[in-house]
Coordinates of C-alpha atoms and ligand atoms in Angstrom, one line a residue:
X1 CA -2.7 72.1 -14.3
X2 CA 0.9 70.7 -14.0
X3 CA 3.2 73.9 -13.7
X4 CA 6.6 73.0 -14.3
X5 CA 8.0 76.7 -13.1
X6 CA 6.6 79.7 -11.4
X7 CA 7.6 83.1 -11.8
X8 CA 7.5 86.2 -9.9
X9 CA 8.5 89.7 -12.4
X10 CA 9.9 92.2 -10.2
X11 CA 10.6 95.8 -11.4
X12 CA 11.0 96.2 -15.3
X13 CA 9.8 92.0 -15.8
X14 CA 5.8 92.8 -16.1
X15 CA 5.1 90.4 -18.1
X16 CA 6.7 87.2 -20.2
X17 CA 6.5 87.8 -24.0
X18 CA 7.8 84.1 -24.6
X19 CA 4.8 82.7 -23.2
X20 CA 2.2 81.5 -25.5
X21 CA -1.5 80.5 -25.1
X22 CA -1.3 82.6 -22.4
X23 CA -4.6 82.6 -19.9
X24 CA -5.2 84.8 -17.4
X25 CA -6.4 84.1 -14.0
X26 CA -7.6 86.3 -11.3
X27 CA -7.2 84.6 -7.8
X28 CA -8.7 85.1 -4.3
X29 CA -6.6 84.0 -1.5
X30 CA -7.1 83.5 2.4
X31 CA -4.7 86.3 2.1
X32 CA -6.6 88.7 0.2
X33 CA -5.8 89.5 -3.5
X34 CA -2.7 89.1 -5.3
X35 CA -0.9 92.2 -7.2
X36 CA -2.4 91.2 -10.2
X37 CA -3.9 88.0 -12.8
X38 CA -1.8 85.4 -12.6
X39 CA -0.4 84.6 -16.4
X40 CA -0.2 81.0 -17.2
X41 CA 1.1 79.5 -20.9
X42 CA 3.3 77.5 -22.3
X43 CA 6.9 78.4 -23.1
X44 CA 8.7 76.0 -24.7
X45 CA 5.8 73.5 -24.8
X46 CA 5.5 73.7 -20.4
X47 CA 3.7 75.3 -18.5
X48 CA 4.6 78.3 -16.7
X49 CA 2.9 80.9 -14.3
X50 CA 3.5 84.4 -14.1
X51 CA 3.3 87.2 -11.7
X52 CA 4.4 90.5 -11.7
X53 CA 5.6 91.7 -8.1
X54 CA 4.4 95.1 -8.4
X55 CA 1.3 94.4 -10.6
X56 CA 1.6 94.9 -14.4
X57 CA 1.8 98.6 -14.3
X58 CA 4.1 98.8 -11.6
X59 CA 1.0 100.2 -9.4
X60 CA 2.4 98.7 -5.7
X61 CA 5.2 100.2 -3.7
X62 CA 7.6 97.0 -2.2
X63 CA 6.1 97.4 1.7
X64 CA 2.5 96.9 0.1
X65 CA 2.9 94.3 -1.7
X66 CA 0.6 91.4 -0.7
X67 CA 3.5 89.0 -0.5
X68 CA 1.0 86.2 1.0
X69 CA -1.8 86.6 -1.3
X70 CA 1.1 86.2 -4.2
X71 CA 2.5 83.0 -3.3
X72 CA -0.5 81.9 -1.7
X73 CA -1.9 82.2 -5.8
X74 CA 0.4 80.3 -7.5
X75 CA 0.4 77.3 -4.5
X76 CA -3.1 77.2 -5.2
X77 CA -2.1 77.1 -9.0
X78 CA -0.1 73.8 -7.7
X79 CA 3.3 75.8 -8.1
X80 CA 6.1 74.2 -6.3
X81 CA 9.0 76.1 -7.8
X82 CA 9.3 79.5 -8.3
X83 CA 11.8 82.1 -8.9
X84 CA 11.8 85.5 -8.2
X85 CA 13.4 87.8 -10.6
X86 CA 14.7 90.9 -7.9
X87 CA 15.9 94.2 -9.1
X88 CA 18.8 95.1 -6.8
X89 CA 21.5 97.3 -6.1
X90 CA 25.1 95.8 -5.7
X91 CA 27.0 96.3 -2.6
X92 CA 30.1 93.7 -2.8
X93 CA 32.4 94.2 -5.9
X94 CA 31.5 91.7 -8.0
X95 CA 28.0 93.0 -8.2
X96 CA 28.1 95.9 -10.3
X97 CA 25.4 97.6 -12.1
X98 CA 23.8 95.0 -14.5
X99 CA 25.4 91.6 -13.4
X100 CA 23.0 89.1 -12.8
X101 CA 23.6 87.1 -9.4
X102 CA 22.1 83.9 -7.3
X103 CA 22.2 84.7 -3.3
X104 CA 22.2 82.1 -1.2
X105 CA 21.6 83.7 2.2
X106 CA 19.3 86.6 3.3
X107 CA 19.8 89.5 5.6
X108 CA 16.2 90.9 6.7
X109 CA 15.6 94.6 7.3
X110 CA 12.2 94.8 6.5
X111 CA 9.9 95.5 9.4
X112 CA 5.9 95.6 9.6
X113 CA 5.4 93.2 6.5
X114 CA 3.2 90.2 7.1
X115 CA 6.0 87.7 6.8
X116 CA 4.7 84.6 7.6
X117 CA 0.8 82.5 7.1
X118 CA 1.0 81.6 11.0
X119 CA -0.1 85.5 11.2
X120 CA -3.6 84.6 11.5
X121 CA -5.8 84.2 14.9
X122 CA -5.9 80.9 15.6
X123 CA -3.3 79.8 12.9
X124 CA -0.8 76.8 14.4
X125 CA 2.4 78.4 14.8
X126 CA 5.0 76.9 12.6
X127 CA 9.0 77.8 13.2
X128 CA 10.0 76.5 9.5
X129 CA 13.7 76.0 9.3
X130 CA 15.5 78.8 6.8
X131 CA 19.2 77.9 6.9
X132 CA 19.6 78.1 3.8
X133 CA 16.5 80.5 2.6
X134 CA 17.0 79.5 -1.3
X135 CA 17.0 76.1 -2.4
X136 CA 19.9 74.4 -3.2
X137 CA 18.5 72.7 -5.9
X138 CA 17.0 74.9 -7.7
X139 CA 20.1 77.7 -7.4
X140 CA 21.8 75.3 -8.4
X141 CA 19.1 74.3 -11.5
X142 CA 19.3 78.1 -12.6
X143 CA 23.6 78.0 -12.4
X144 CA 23.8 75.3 -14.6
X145 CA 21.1 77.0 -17.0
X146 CA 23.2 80.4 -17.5
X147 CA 26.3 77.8 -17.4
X148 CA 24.3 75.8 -20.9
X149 CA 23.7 79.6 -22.5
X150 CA 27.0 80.9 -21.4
X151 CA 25.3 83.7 -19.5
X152 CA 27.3 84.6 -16.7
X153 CA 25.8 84.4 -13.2
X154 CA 27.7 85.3 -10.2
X155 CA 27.4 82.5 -8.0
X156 CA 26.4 83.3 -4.4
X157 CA 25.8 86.4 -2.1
X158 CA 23.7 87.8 0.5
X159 CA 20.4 89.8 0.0
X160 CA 19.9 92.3 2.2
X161 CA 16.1 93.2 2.0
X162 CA 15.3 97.0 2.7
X163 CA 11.8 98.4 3.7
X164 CA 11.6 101.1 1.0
X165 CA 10.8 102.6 -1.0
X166 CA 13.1 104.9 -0.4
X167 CA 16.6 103.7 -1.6
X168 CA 19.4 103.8 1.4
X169 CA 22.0 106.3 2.9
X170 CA 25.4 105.8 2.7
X171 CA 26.0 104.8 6.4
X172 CA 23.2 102.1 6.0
X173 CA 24.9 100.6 3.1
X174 CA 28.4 100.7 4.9
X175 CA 26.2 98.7 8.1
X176 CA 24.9 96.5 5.5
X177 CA 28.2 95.7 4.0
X178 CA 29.8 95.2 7.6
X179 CA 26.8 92.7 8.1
X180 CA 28.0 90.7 4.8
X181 CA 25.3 92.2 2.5
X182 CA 26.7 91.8 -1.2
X183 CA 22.7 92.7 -2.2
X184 CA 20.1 95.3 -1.3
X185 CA 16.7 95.6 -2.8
X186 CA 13.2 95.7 -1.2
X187 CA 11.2 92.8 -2.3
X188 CA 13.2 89.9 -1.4
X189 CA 11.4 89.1 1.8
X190 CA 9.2 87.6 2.9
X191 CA 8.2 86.5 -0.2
X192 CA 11.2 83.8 0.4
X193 CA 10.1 82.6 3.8
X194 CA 6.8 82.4 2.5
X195 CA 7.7 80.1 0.0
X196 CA 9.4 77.9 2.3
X197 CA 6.0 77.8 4.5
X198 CA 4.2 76.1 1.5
X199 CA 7.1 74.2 0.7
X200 CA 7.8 75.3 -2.5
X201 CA 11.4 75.5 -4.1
X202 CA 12.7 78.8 -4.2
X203 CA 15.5 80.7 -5.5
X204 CA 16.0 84.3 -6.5
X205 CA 17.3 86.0 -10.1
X206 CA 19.1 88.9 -9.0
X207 CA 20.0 91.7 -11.5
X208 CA 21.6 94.8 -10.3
X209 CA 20.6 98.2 -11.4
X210 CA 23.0 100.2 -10.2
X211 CA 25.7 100.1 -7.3
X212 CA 24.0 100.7 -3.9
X213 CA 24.3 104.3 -2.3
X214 CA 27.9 104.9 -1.5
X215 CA 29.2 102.2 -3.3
X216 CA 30.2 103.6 -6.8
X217 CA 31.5 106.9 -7.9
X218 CA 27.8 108.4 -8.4
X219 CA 26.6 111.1 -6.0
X220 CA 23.3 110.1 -6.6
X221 CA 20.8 107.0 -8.3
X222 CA 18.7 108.1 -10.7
X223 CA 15.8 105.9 -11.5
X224 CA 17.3 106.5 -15.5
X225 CA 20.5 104.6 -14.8
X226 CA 18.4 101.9 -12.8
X227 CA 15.4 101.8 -15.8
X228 CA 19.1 101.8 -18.4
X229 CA 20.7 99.0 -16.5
X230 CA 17.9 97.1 -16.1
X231 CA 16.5 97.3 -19.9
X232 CA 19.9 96.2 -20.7
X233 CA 20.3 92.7 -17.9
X234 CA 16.9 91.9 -18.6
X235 CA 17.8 91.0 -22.0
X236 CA 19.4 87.3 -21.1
X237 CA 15.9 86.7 -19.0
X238 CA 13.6 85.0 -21.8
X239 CA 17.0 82.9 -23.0
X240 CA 17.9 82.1 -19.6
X241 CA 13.9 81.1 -18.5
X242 CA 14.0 78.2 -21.4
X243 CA 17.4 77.3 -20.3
X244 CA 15.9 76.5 -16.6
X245 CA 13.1 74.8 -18.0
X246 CA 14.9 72.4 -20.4
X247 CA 17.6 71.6 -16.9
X248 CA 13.8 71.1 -14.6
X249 CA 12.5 68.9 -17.7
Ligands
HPA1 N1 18.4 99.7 -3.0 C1 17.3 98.9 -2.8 N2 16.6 98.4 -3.8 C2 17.1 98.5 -5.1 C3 18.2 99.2 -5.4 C4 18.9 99.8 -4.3 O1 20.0 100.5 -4.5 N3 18.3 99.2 -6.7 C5 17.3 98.5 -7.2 N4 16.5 98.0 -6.2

């Protein structure tokens, strides 16, 4: 199987309508089992595979999420890049509610997650470098795609990964902004770092849902203005996918 992209859905991406001759495949990892089949078809005449974070009915909360077992699945697939698609709330101001952004650095919050394949009696302990926790090249791939569609992507910006599910207080979004956090959502890691242990390409799709707690002039989130937002970024997704895989062609 020679799969030219991989994709991880997050919340409100369940599935990809685009692809066609779609087969789905139930995997069994070291790891345990993924959130779900893994969806592999062709869009655009290559092949793509798809995941969706939180399993197709949204059934797993972001700290249960089997982030090993889901990248573990597509490596064994032989996928070696793969983009996550991470609903987020904005912090800095150029990430309001329904931009869609490309981080390049990661701040991470999470704690108790299995984070890394090392965490395995008797597994050789790796320290894999994470400088730069997306890949360049393929930021840089999915840039130039919105750049082709004229779909803009704010370039840049750090992810600051939360434990959830809960969203944040105010005073933990003012710590994150003091920290440089620009983006908070709850999925970010370790699926990033887990990528980088197999050595697949990463980079992250970031659409933001509504400004983080604090931030804008709501008293409150409401999952309607995040479910509104996000109905209305995810529109640019299928457009934007094809773009990526005509630049990877
Ligand atoms: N915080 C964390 N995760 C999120 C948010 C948020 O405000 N919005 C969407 N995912």
């Amino acid at each position: 199987m020679d799969i030219r992209l991989g994709v991880i859905g997050g919340t409100g991406v369940y599935q990809l309508a685009q692809l066609q001759q779609v087969q789905g495949i139930e995997l069994e990892t070291p790891y345990g089992k993924p959130s779900g089949p893994v969806r592999v078809g062709l869009l655009d005449g290559q092949q793509v595979a798809f995941l969706a974070r939180h399993g197709e009915a949204h059934s797993v909360a972001p700290h249960r999420i089997n982030y090993r077992a889901n990248v573990h699945a597509l490596h064994q697939l032989g996928v070696q890049r793969l983009l996550g698609i991470n609903a987020v709330g904005g912090i800095g101001e150029r990430m309001g509610p329904r931009v869609l952004a490309v981080p390049d650095q990661i701040i991470d919050y999470t704690h108790g997650r299995l984070a890394s394949f090392c965490d395995v009696e008797g597994a050789k302990v790796e320290h894999v470098d994470f400088t730069h926790p997306y890949t360049p090249a393929l930021r840089t791939a999915l840039l130039r795609a919105g750049a082709d569609i004229e779909v803009r992507l704010v370039d840049r910006g750090c992810y600051g990964a939360t434990q959830g599910p809960r969203l944040e207080t105010i005073a933990e979004i003012a710590r994150m902004r003091r920290d440089g956090c620009d983006l908070v959502g709850m999925t970010g890691m370790p699926e990033a770092v887990l990528a980088r242990e197999l050595g697949i390409e990463y980079a992250s799709l970031c659409l933001v849902a509504n400004w983080a707690a604090g931030c804008g002039d709501a008293e409150e989130i409401t999952m309607d203005e995040v479910m509104e937002n996000m109905a209305a970024a995810i529109g640019v997704v299928p457009a934007l996918l094809s773009a990526l895989l005509r630049r990877l062609a």
